[in-house]
């Protein structure tokens, strides 16, 4: 059966817009939350700027609990919380909430791992000079780790694109839903291929931009 692109084209464009919305909002919101959580993990560890064993333990356990859970299972597990926060467990907003939760904890670990690479001697020198923790974090710690952080966040965007494809399981729409509903389920392989190629093109563009930004920062 020949693919009717006259009918599918508007749905495809809508699906692209939904994916961009889900990925963009998740990246911005989860990126900020993850940065705060990751920085807290780093600064509260033993010998850190704000060393606090109980807080570090709680944050570490939370990240270790949430991060490994497959997204499709997290969608179901957070159903009651999603219903309380969003008011529904289906649709783009419900999927978006769970995507933000999943991405935030993943980003937190990436941020922590990149901050660990900063030379402790530089931080100790700043502390000896009288700089406070907040100033050290904002003007020294994050800028020193900025190149690796950009690469880490680039990887995160690609991961978010991946989980956005599962948003269709709760009626979230997007390219993943388009590929399954209008391609796979109707044996329209051309439709699935087009969706896959668009996702690949988007991922490649993000990777290129991330690599370029990281090189610019590292050459400063």
Coordinates of C-alpha atoms in Angstrom, one line a residue:
X1 CA 0.0 0.0 0.0
X2 CA 1.4 3.4 -1.0
X3 CA 2.1 5.9 1.8
X4 CA -0.3 8.8 1.7
X5 CA 2.0 11.7 2.6
X6 CA -0.7 14.3 2.0
X7 CA -2.4 13.0 5.1
X8 CA 0.7 12.1 7.1
X9 CA 2.7 15.3 6.4
X10 CA 0.8 17.5 8.9
X11 CA 1.0 14.8 11.5
X12 CA 4.7 14.4 10.9
X13 CA 5.3 18.2 11.4
X14 CA 3.2 18.1 14.5
X15 CA 5.2 15.1 15.8
X16 CA 8.4 17.0 15.2
X17 CA 7.1 20.0 17.1
X18 CA 6.1 17.8 20.0
X19 CA 9.5 16.1 20.2
X20 CA 11.3 19.5 20.1
X21 CA 9.0 20.7 22.9
X22 CA 9.5 17.7 25.1
X23 CA 13.2 17.5 24.6
X24 CA 13.7 21.3 24.9
X25 CA 11.7 21.8 28.1
X26 CA 13.1 18.7 29.6
X27 CA 16.7 19.8 28.8
X28 CA 16.3 23.3 30.3
X29 CA 14.4 22.3 33.4
X30 CA 16.2 19.1 34.2
X31 CA 19.5 20.7 33.2
X32 CA 19.1 23.3 35.9
X33 CA 17.8 20.8 38.5
X34 CA 20.6 18.3 37.7
X35 CA 23.2 21.0 37.9
X36 CA 22.0 22.0 41.4
X37 CA 21.8 18.3 42.5
X38 CA 25.2 17.4 41.0
X39 CA 26.9 20.4 42.6
X40 CA 25.3 19.5 45.9
X41 CA 26.6 16.0 45.6
X42 CA 30.1 17.2 44.9
X43 CA 30.2 19.9 47.6
X44 CA 28.7 17.8 50.4
X45 CA 31.0 14.8 49.9
X46 CA 33.8 14.2 52.4
X47 CA 36.4 17.0 52.2
X48 CA 34.1 19.1 50.0
X49 CA 33.3 22.8 50.3
X50 CA 30.1 22.0 52.3
X51 CA 31.0 18.5 53.6
X52 CA 27.9 17.0 55.1
X53 CA 27.7 13.2 55.3
X54 CA 23.9 12.8 56.0
X55 CA 22.9 15.1 53.1
X56 CA 25.4 13.5 50.7
X57 CA 24.1 10.1 51.7
X58 CA 20.5 11.0 51.0
X59 CA 21.3 12.6 47.6
X60 CA 23.5 9.8 46.6
X61 CA 20.9 7.2 47.5
X62 CA 18.2 9.1 45.6
X63 CA 20.3 9.4 42.5
X64 CA 21.2 5.7 42.7
X65 CA 17.6 4.7 43.1
X66 CA 16.0 6.7 40.3
X67 CA 18.8 6.8 37.6
X68 CA 18.9 3.1 36.8
X69 CA 15.1 2.7 36.4
X70 CA 14.0 2.2 32.8
X71 CA 11.9 5.1 31.6
X72 CA 8.9 3.0 30.7
X73 CA 8.8 1.6 34.2
X74 CA 9.4 5.0 35.7
X75 CA 6.3 6.2 33.8
X76 CA 4.2 3.6 35.6
X77 CA 5.9 4.0 39.0
X78 CA 5.4 7.7 39.1
X79 CA 1.8 7.5 38.0
X80 CA 0.3 8.7 41.3
X81 CA 2.8 11.5 41.6
X82 CA 2.3 12.6 38.0
X83 CA -1.5 12.6 38.6
X84 CA -1.0 14.8 41.7
X85 CA 1.3 17.2 40.1
X86 CA 0.0 17.4 36.5
X87 CA -3.6 16.3 37.0
X88 CA -3.4 13.5 34.5
X89 CA -1.2 10.5 33.7
X90 CA -1.6 10.7 29.9
X91 CA -0.6 13.2 27.3
X92 CA 2.5 15.4 26.7
X93 CA 2.5 17.1 30.0
X94 CA 2.4 13.8 32.0
X95 CA 5.2 12.5 29.8
X96 CA 7.1 15.7 30.3
X97 CA 7.0 15.6 34.0
X98 CA 8.4 12.0 34.2
X99 CA 11.1 13.0 31.6
X100 CA 12.2 15.8 33.8
X101 CA 12.4 13.6 36.8
X102 CA 14.4 10.9 34.9
X103 CA 16.8 13.4 33.3
X104 CA 17.4 15.4 36.4
X105 CA 18.9 12.5 38.3
X106 CA 20.9 11.4 35.3
X107 CA 22.4 14.9 34.9
X108 CA 23.1 15.1 38.6
X109 CA 25.5 12.2 38.4
X110 CA 27.2 13.5 35.2
X111 CA 27.7 17.0 36.8
X112 CA 29.2 15.4 39.9
X113 CA 31.6 13.2 37.9
X114 CA 32.8 16.2 35.9
X115 CA 33.2 18.5 38.9
X116 CA 35.4 15.8 40.5
X117 CA 37.9 16.3 37.7
X118 CA 38.6 19.9 38.8
X119 CA 42.1 20.2 40.5
X120 CA 41.4 20.3 44.2
X121 CA 44.5 22.6 44.6
X122 CA 42.8 25.4 42.7
X123 CA 39.8 25.2 45.1
X124 CA 42.0 25.1 48.1
X125 CA 43.8 28.2 46.9
X126 CA 40.5 30.0 46.5
X127 CA 39.4 29.0 50.0
X128 CA 42.7 30.1 51.4
X129 CA 42.2 33.5 49.7
X130 CA 38.9 33.9 51.6
X131 CA 36.4 33.0 48.8
X132 CA 33.1 31.7 50.0
X133 CA 31.6 28.4 48.8
X134 CA 29.0 30.0 46.5
X135 CA 31.6 32.2 44.9
X136 CA 33.9 29.3 44.4
X137 CA 31.2 27.2 42.8
X138 CA 30.0 29.9 40.4
X139 CA 33.3 31.6 39.5
X140 CA 35.8 28.7 39.7
X141 CA 34.3 25.2 39.9
X142 CA 31.7 25.3 37.1
X143 CA 33.9 27.4 34.7
X144 CA 36.8 25.0 35.2
X145 CA 34.6 22.0 34.4
X146 CA 32.6 23.8 31.7
X147 CA 34.1 22.0 28.7
X148 CA 33.5 18.5 30.0
X149 CA 30.1 19.6 31.3
X150 CA 29.1 20.7 27.8
X151 CA 30.0 17.3 26.4
X152 CA 28.1 15.7 29.3
X153 CA 25.0 17.8 28.6
X154 CA 25.3 17.0 24.9
X155 CA 25.1 13.3 25.8
X156 CA 22.1 14.1 28.0
X157 CA 20.2 15.7 25.1
X158 CA 20.6 12.6 23.0
X159 CA 19.4 10.5 25.9
X160 CA 16.4 12.8 26.3
X161 CA 15.6 12.3 22.6
X162 CA 15.7 8.6 23.3
X163 CA 13.2 8.7 26.2
X164 CA 11.0 11.1 24.3
X165 CA 10.4 8.3 21.8
X166 CA 8.6 6.4 24.6
X167 CA 6.3 9.3 25.4
X168 CA 3.8 7.8 23.0
X169 CA 3.1 5.0 25.5
X170 CA 1.2 7.5 27.6
X171 CA -0.2 9.5 24.6
X172 CA 2.7 12.0 24.7
X173 CA 3.0 12.1 20.9
X174 CA 6.3 12.9 19.2
X175 CA 8.3 11.2 16.5
X176 CA 8.5 7.9 18.4
X177 CA 4.8 7.7 18.6
X178 CA 4.5 8.7 14.9
X179 CA 6.9 6.0 13.9
X180 CA 5.1 3.3 15.8
X181 CA 1.4 4.3 15.2
X182 CA 1.7 5.4 11.5
X183 CA 4.6 3.3 10.5
X184 CA 5.2 0.0 12.4
X185 CA 1.6 -0.8 13.3
X186 CA 0.4 -0.1 9.8
X187 CA 3.3 -1.8 8.1
X188 CA 4.3 1.5 6.5
X189 CA 8.1 1.0 6.8
X190 CA 8.8 4.2 4.8
X191 CA 7.1 6.2 7.6
X192 CA 9.2 4.6 10.3
X193 CA 12.3 5.2 8.2
X194 CA 11.5 8.9 7.7
X195 CA 11.0 9.3 11.5
X196 CA 14.3 7.5 12.2
X197 CA 16.2 9.7 9.7
X198 CA 14.8 12.9 11.2
X199 CA 15.8 11.7 14.7
X200 CA 19.3 10.8 13.5
X201 CA 19.7 14.2 11.8
X202 CA 18.6 16.0 14.9
X203 CA 21.0 14.0 17.1
X204 CA 23.9 14.6 14.8
X205 CA 23.2 18.3 14.8
X206 CA 23.1 18.4 18.6
X207 CA 26.4 16.4 18.8
X208 CA 28.1 18.6 16.3
X209 CA 27.0 21.8 18.2
X210 CA 28.1 20.3 21.6
X211 CA 31.5 19.2 20.3
X212 CA 32.0 22.7 18.8
X213 CA 31.1 24.5 22.0
X214 CA 33.3 22.2 24.1
X215 CA 36.3 22.9 21.8
X216 CA 35.7 26.6 22.0
X217 CA 35.6 26.5 25.8
X218 CA 38.6 24.2 26.2
X219 CA 40.7 26.5 23.9
X220 CA 40.2 29.5 26.1

